Amino acid sequence: MKDMIAYCGLDCEKCDAYLATINDDQALREKTAKLWAELNNAPILPEHINCEGCRVDGMKTVYCDSLCAIRQCALKKTVTTCGECPDMQKCQTVGMVISNNPAVLKNLKG
């Protein structure tokens, strides 16, 4: 499985926070911060948009690092992704991600 597939199955290489970080794209940081702040009703600033991937060493957004319930659960269960978890089929948390993005399930079964 690619290292850039997040615990939930999303592809980090397609994430705007990752793209802004690896390309040092301040305009994309600002756009992403504005969108994420609106979507999450939270004070997200451009300087918060720095991430090198969910499952690799390096920078992560505050959300991905410490607030993402999926990442915290996977770390606790010591699984590479939710695809290795025996509870994935009944998990409502990752189920929300899967229902919003069908490619996620393919990535998790990868």
PDB file of C-alpha atoms in Angstrom:
ATOM      1  CA  MET A   1       0.000   0.000   0.000  1.00  0.00           C
ATOM      2  CA  LYS A   2       1.234   3.473  -0.827  1.00  0.00           C
ATOM      3  CA  ASP A   3       2.554   5.382   2.191  1.00  0.00           C
ATOM      4  CA  MET A   4       0.484   8.359   1.095  1.00  0.00           C
ATOM      5  CA  ILE A   5      -2.831   6.571   1.653  1.00  0.00           C
ATOM      6  CA  ALA A   6      -4.164   7.896   4.951  1.00  0.00           C
ATOM      7  CA  TYR A   7      -5.507   5.656   7.707  1.00  0.00           C
ATOM      8  CA  CYS A   8      -9.039   6.419   6.452  1.00  0.00           C
ATOM      9  CA  GLY A   9      -8.182   5.608   2.839  1.00  0.00           C
ATOM     10  CA  LEU A  10      -7.994   9.147   1.481  1.00  0.00           C
ATOM     11  CA  ASP A  11      -5.029   9.812  -0.817  1.00  0.00           C
ATOM     12  CA  CYS A  12      -2.803  12.396   0.891  1.00  0.00           C
ATOM     13  CA  GLU A  13      -1.153  13.191  -2.448  1.00  0.00           C
ATOM     14  CA  LYS A  14      -4.463  14.718  -3.557  1.00  0.00           C
ATOM     15  CA  CYS A  15      -5.008  16.736  -0.354  1.00  0.00           C
ATOM     16  CA  ASP A  16      -4.680  20.512  -0.683  1.00  0.00           C
ATOM     17  CA  ALA A  17      -2.769  20.745   2.619  1.00  0.00           C
ATOM     18  CA  TYR A  18      -0.201  18.238   1.346  1.00  0.00           C
ATOM     19  CA  LEU A  19       0.035  19.936  -2.053  1.00  0.00           C
ATOM     20  CA  ALA A  20       0.448  23.377  -0.469  1.00  0.00           C
ATOM     21  CA  THR A  21       3.206  22.006   1.765  1.00  0.00           C
ATOM     22  CA  ILE A  22       5.274  20.157  -0.828  1.00  0.00           C
ATOM     23  CA  ASN A  23       4.918  22.980  -3.372  1.00  0.00           C
ATOM     24  CA  ASP A  24       5.274  25.769  -0.769  1.00  0.00           C
ATOM     25  CA  ASP A  25       2.135  27.293  -2.283  1.00  0.00           C
ATOM     26  CA  GLN A  26       0.962  30.146  -0.059  1.00  0.00           C
ATOM     27  CA  ALA A  27      -2.079  30.892  -2.222  1.00  0.00           C
ATOM     28  CA  LEU A  28      -3.274  27.275  -1.856  1.00  0.00           C
ATOM     29  CA  ARG A  29      -2.640  27.438   1.911  1.00  0.00           C
ATOM     30  CA  GLU A  30      -4.817  30.543   2.131  1.00  0.00           C
ATOM     31  CA  LYS A  31      -7.578  29.028  -0.024  1.00  0.00           C
ATOM     32  CA  THR A  32      -7.538  25.769   1.946  1.00  0.00           C
ATOM     33  CA  ALA A  33      -7.517  27.518   5.328  1.00  0.00           C
ATOM     34  CA  LYS A  34     -10.519  29.631   4.323  1.00  0.00           C
ATOM     35  CA  LEU A  35     -12.485  26.623   3.055  1.00  0.00           C
ATOM     36  CA  TRP A  36     -11.626  24.373   6.008  1.00  0.00           C
ATOM     37  CA  ALA A  37     -12.442  27.160   8.485  1.00  0.00           C
ATOM     38  CA  GLU A  38     -15.871  27.556   6.898  1.00  0.00           C
ATOM     39  CA  LEU A  39     -16.544  23.803   6.687  1.00  0.00           C
ATOM     40  CA  ASN A  40     -15.453  23.156  10.270  1.00  0.00           C
ATOM     41  CA  ASN A  41     -16.587  26.429  11.825  1.00  0.00           C
ATOM     42  CA  ALA A  42     -13.114  26.710  13.316  1.00  0.00           C
ATOM     43  CA  PRO A  43     -10.318  29.286  13.301  1.00  0.00           C
ATOM     44  CA  ILE A  44      -8.047  27.644  10.704  1.00  0.00           C
ATOM     45  CA  LEU A  45      -5.291  29.910   9.439  1.00  0.00           C
ATOM     46  CA  PRO A  46      -2.931  29.525   6.464  1.00  0.00           C
ATOM     47  CA  GLU A  47      -0.031  28.766   8.811  1.00  0.00           C
ATOM     48  CA  HIS A  48      -1.999  25.711  10.000  1.00  0.00           C
ATOM     49  CA  ILE A  49      -1.971  24.265   6.481  1.00  0.00           C
ATOM     50  CA  ASN A  50       1.248  22.246   6.529  1.00  0.00           C
ATOM     51  CA  CYS A  51       1.143  18.473   6.146  1.00  0.00           C
ATOM     52  CA  GLU A  52       3.471  15.849   4.729  1.00  0.00           C
ATOM     53  CA  GLY A  53       1.020  12.957   5.024  1.00  0.00           C
ATOM     54  CA  CYS A  54      -1.031  11.166   7.643  1.00  0.00           C
ATOM     55  CA  ARG A  55       1.053   8.003   8.000  1.00  0.00           C
ATOM     56  CA  VAL A  56       4.571   9.340   7.425  1.00  0.00           C
ATOM     57  CA  ASP A  57       6.932  11.204   9.712  1.00  0.00           C
ATOM     58  CA  GLY A  58       6.822  14.950   9.310  1.00  0.00           C
ATOM     59  CA  MET A  59       4.483  17.904   9.629  1.00  0.00           C
ATOM     60  CA  LYS A  60       0.752  17.419   9.939  1.00  0.00           C
ATOM     61  CA  THR A  61      -2.155  19.796  10.246  1.00  0.00           C
ATOM     62  CA  VAL A  62      -3.454  20.153  13.801  1.00  0.00           C
ATOM     63  CA  TYR A  63      -6.567  18.241  12.799  1.00  0.00           C
ATOM     64  CA  CYS A  64      -4.689  15.337  11.237  1.00  0.00           C
ATOM     65  CA  ASP A  65      -2.124  15.188  14.022  1.00  0.00           C
ATOM     66  CA  SER A  66      -4.322  15.210  17.088  1.00  0.00           C
ATOM     67  CA  LEU A  67      -8.021  15.701  16.333  1.00  0.00           C
ATOM     68  CA  CYS A  68      -8.741  13.066  13.671  1.00  0.00           C
ATOM     69  CA  ALA A  69     -10.599  10.235  15.431  1.00  0.00           C
ATOM     70  CA  ILE A  70      -9.743   7.803  12.637  1.00  0.00           C
ATOM     71  CA  ARG A  71      -6.002   8.426  12.887  1.00  0.00           C
ATOM     72  CA  GLN A  72      -6.067   8.192  16.680  1.00  0.00           C
ATOM     73  CA  CYS A  73      -7.986   4.904  16.543  1.00  0.00           C
ATOM     74  CA  ALA A  74      -5.639   3.400  13.928  1.00  0.00           C
ATOM     75  CA  LEU A  75      -2.584   4.388  15.966  1.00  0.00           C
ATOM     76  CA  LYS A  76      -4.127   2.837  19.084  1.00  0.00           C
ATOM     77  CA  LYS A  77      -4.975  -0.382  17.229  1.00  0.00           C
ATOM     78  CA  THR A  78      -1.568  -0.345  15.468  1.00  0.00           C
ATOM     79  CA  VAL A  79      -3.079  -0.937  12.020  1.00  0.00           C
ATOM     80  CA  THR A  80      -1.556   0.422   8.834  1.00  0.00           C
ATOM     81  CA  THR A  81      -4.975   1.639   7.667  1.00  0.00           C
ATOM     82  CA  CYS A  82      -8.608   1.029   8.545  1.00  0.00           C
ATOM     83  CA  GLY A  83      -8.536  -1.649   5.847  1.00  0.00           C
ATOM     84  CA  GLU A  84      -6.685  -3.908   8.316  1.00  0.00           C
ATOM     85  CA  CYS A  85      -9.191  -3.336  11.099  1.00  0.00           C
ATOM     86  CA  PRO A  86     -11.681  -6.162  11.725  1.00  0.00           C
ATOM     87  CA  ASP A  87     -14.250  -3.536  12.778  1.00  0.00           C
ATOM     88  CA  MET A  88     -14.084  -1.496   9.550  1.00  0.00           C
ATOM     89  CA  GLN A  89     -17.391  -2.749   8.099  1.00  0.00           C
ATOM     90  CA  LYS A  90     -19.351  -1.589  11.145  1.00  0.00           C
ATOM     91  CA  CYS A  91     -17.313   1.544  11.914  1.00  0.00           C
ATOM     92  CA  GLN A  92     -19.464   4.643  11.532  1.00  0.00           C
ATOM     93  CA  THR A  93     -16.503   7.014  11.604  1.00  0.00           C
ATOM     94  CA  VAL A  94     -14.646   5.624   8.596  1.00  0.00           C
ATOM     95  CA  GLY A  95     -18.018   4.742   7.070  1.00  0.00           C
ATOM     96  CA  MET A  96     -18.732   8.449   6.678  1.00  0.00           C
ATOM     97  CA  VAL A  97     -15.507   8.895   4.695  1.00  0.00           C
ATOM     98  CA  ILE A  98     -16.247   5.838   2.535  1.00  0.00           C
ATOM     99  CA  SER A  99     -19.794   6.994   1.792  1.00  0.00           C
ATOM    100  CA  ASN A 100     -18.518  10.417   0.697  1.00  0.00           C
ATOM    101  CA  ASN A 101     -15.671   9.083  -1.454  1.00  0.00           C
ATOM    102  CA  PRO A 102     -16.005   5.616  -3.052  1.00  0.00           C
ATOM    103  CA  ALA A 103     -12.289   5.561  -4.019  1.00  0.00           C
ATOM    104  CA  VAL A 104     -11.478   5.272  -0.307  1.00  0.00           C
ATOM    105  CA  LEU A 105     -12.723   1.686  -0.075  1.00  0.00           C
ATOM    106  CA  LYS A 106     -10.570   0.711  -3.058  1.00  0.00           C
ATOM    107  CA  ASN A 107      -7.554   2.369  -1.397  1.00  0.00           C
ATOM    108  CA  LEU A 108      -8.243   0.547   1.874  1.00  0.00           C
ATOM    109  CA  LYS A 109      -8.481  -2.810   0.139  1.00  0.00           C
ATOM    110  CA  GLY A 110      -5.467  -1.801  -1.946  1.00  0.00           C
TER     111      GLY A 110
END
